[in-house]
mmCIF file of C-alpha atoms in Angstrom:
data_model
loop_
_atom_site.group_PDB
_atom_site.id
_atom_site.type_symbol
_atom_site.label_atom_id
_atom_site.label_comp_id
_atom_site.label_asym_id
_atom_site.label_seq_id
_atom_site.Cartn_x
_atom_site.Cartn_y
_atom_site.Cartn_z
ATOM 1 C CA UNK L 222 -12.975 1.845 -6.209
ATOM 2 C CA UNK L 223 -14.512 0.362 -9.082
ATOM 3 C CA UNK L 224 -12.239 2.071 -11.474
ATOM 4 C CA UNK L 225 -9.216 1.188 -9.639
ATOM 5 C CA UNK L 226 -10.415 -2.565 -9.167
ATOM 6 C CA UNK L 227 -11.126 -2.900 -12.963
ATOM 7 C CA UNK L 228 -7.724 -1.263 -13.442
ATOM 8 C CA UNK L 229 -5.903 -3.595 -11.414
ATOM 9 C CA UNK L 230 -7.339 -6.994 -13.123
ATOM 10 C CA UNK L 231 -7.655 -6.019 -16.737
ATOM 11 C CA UNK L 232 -4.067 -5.734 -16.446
ATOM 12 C CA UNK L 233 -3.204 -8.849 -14.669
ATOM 13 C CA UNK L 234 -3.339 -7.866 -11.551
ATOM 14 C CA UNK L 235 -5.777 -9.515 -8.217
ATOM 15 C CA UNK L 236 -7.492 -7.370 -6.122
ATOM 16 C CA UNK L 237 -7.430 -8.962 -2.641
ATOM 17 C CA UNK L 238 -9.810 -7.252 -0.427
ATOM 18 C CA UNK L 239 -11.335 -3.725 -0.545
ATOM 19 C CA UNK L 240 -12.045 -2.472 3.439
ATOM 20 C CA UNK L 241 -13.909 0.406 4.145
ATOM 21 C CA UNK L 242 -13.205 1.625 7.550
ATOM 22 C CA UNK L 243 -15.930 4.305 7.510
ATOM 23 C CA UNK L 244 -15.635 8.270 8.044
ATOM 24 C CA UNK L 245 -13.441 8.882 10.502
ATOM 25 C CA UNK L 246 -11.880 12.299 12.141
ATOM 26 C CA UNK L 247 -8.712 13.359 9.651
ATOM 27 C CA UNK L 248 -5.750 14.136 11.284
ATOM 28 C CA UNK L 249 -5.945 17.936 10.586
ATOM 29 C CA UNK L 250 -8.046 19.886 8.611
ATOM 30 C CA UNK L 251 -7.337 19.397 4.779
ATOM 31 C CA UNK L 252 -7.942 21.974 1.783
ATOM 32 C CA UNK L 253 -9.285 20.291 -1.369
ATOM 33 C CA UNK L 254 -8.170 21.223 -4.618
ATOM 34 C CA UNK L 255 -12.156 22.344 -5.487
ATOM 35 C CA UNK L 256 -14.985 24.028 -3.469
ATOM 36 C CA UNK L 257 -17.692 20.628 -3.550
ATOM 37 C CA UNK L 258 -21.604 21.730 -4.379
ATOM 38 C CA UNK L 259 -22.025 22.955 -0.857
ATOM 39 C CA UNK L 260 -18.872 25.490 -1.254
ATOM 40 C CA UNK L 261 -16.999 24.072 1.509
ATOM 41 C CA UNK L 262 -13.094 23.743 0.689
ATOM 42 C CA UNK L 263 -11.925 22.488 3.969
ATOM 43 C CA UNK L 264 -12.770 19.045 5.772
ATOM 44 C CA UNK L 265 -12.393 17.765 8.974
ATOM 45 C CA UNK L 266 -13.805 14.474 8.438
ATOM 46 C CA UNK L 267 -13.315 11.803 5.428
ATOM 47 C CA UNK L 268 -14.227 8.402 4.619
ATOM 48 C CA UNK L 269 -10.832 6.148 4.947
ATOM 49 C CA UNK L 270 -10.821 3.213 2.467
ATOM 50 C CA UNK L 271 -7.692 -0.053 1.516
ATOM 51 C CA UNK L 272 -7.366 -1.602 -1.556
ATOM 52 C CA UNK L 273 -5.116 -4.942 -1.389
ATOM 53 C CA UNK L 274 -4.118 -5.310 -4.576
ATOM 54 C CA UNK L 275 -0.934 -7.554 -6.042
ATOM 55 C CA UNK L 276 0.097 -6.144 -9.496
ATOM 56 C CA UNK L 277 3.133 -5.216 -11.161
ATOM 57 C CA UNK L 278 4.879 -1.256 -10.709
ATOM 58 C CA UNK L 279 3.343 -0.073 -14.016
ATOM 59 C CA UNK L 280 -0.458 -0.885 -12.789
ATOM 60 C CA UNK L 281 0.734 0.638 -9.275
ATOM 61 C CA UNK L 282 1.574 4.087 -11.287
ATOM 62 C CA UNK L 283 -1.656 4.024 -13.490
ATOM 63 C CA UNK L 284 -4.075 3.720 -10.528
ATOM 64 C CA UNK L 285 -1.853 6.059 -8.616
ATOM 65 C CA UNK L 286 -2.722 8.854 -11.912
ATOM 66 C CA UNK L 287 -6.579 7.800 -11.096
ATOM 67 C CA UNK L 288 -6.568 9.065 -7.796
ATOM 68 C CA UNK L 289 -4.517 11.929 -8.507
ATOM 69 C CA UNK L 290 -7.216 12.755 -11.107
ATOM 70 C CA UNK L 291 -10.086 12.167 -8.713
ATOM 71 C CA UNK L 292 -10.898 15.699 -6.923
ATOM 72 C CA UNK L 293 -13.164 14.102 -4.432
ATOM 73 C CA UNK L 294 -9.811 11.873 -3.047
ATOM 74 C CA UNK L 295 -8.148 14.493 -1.025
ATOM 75 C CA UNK L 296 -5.328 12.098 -0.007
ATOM 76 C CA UNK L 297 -4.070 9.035 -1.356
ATOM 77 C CA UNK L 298 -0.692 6.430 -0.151
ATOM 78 C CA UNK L 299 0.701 3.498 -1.469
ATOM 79 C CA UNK L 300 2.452 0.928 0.170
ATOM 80 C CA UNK L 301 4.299 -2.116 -0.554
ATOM 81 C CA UNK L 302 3.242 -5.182 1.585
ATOM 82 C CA UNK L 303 6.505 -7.585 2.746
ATOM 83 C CA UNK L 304 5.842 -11.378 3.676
ATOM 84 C CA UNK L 305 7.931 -14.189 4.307
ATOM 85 C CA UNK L 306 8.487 -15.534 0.806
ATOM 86 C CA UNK L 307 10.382 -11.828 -0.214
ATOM 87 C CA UNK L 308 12.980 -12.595 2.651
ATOM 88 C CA UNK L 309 13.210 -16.742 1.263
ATOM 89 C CA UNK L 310 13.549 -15.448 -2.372
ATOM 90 C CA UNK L 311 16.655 -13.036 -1.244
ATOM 91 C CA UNK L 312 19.538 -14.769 -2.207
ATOM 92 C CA UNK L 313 21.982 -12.071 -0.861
ATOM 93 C CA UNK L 314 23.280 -13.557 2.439
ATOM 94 C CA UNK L 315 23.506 -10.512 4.283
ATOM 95 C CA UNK L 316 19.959 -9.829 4.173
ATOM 96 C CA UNK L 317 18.279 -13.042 4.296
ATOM 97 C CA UNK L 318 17.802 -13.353 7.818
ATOM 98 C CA UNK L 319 16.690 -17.450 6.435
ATOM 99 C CA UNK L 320 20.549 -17.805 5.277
ATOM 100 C CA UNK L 321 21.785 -16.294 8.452
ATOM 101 C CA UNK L 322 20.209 -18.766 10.535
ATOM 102 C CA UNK L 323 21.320 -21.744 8.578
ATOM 103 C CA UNK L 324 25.142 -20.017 8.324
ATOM 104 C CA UNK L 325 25.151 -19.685 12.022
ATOM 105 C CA UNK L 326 23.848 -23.226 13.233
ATOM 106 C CA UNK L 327 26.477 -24.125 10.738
ATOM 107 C CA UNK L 328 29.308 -21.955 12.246
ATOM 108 C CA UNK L 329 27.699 -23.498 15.463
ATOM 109 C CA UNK L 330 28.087 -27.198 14.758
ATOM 110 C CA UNK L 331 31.809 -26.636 13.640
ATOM 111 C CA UNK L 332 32.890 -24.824 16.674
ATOM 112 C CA UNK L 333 31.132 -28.128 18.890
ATOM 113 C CA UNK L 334 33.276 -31.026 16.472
#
């Protein structure tokens, strides 16, 4: 996580939080790519970890490579968080549900005159 945190800000980036929600049951049994000191190539447990992070699409891709790279990461997702100021910053009227609302209590108002 270290890696990826240093990653993130070095190239602009913030890290927001870092959670650790502890090892937890996986949702089937996964193969690793490597037999680990013990020999064992299949786990039915793993440690599940977030990173918040807000950084541009390029960042996104190099931290993606790290885990990739990482053989003790046997899974790895990113997602893109949404908030409010996304739908505010959308200037297409069809999908800014902020427009909609102001076009309809207009559309309302003319229809009471």
């Amino acid at each position: 996580m270290k890696e990826i945190s240093l990653k993130v800000v070095n190239n602009g980036g913030i890290v927001r939080s870092i959670q650790n929600h502890g090892i937890r049951q996986l949702p089937h049994r996964f193969q690793a790519k490597y037999a680990d000191r013990e020999g064992n190539r299949y786990y039915e447990r793993g440690r599940f970890i977030s990173v918040f992070y807000d950084a541009n699409p390029n960042v996104m891709k190099q931290v993606d490579g790290i885990l990739n790279l990482n053989e003790e990461i046997l899974r790895n997702t990113h997602l893109r968080a949404t908030n409010k100021f996304m739908d505010v910053n959308n200037m297409k009227e069809n999908k800014n549900p902020y427009i909609q609302e102001v076009l309809r209590e207009m559309e309302e108002e003319g229809t009471q005159k």
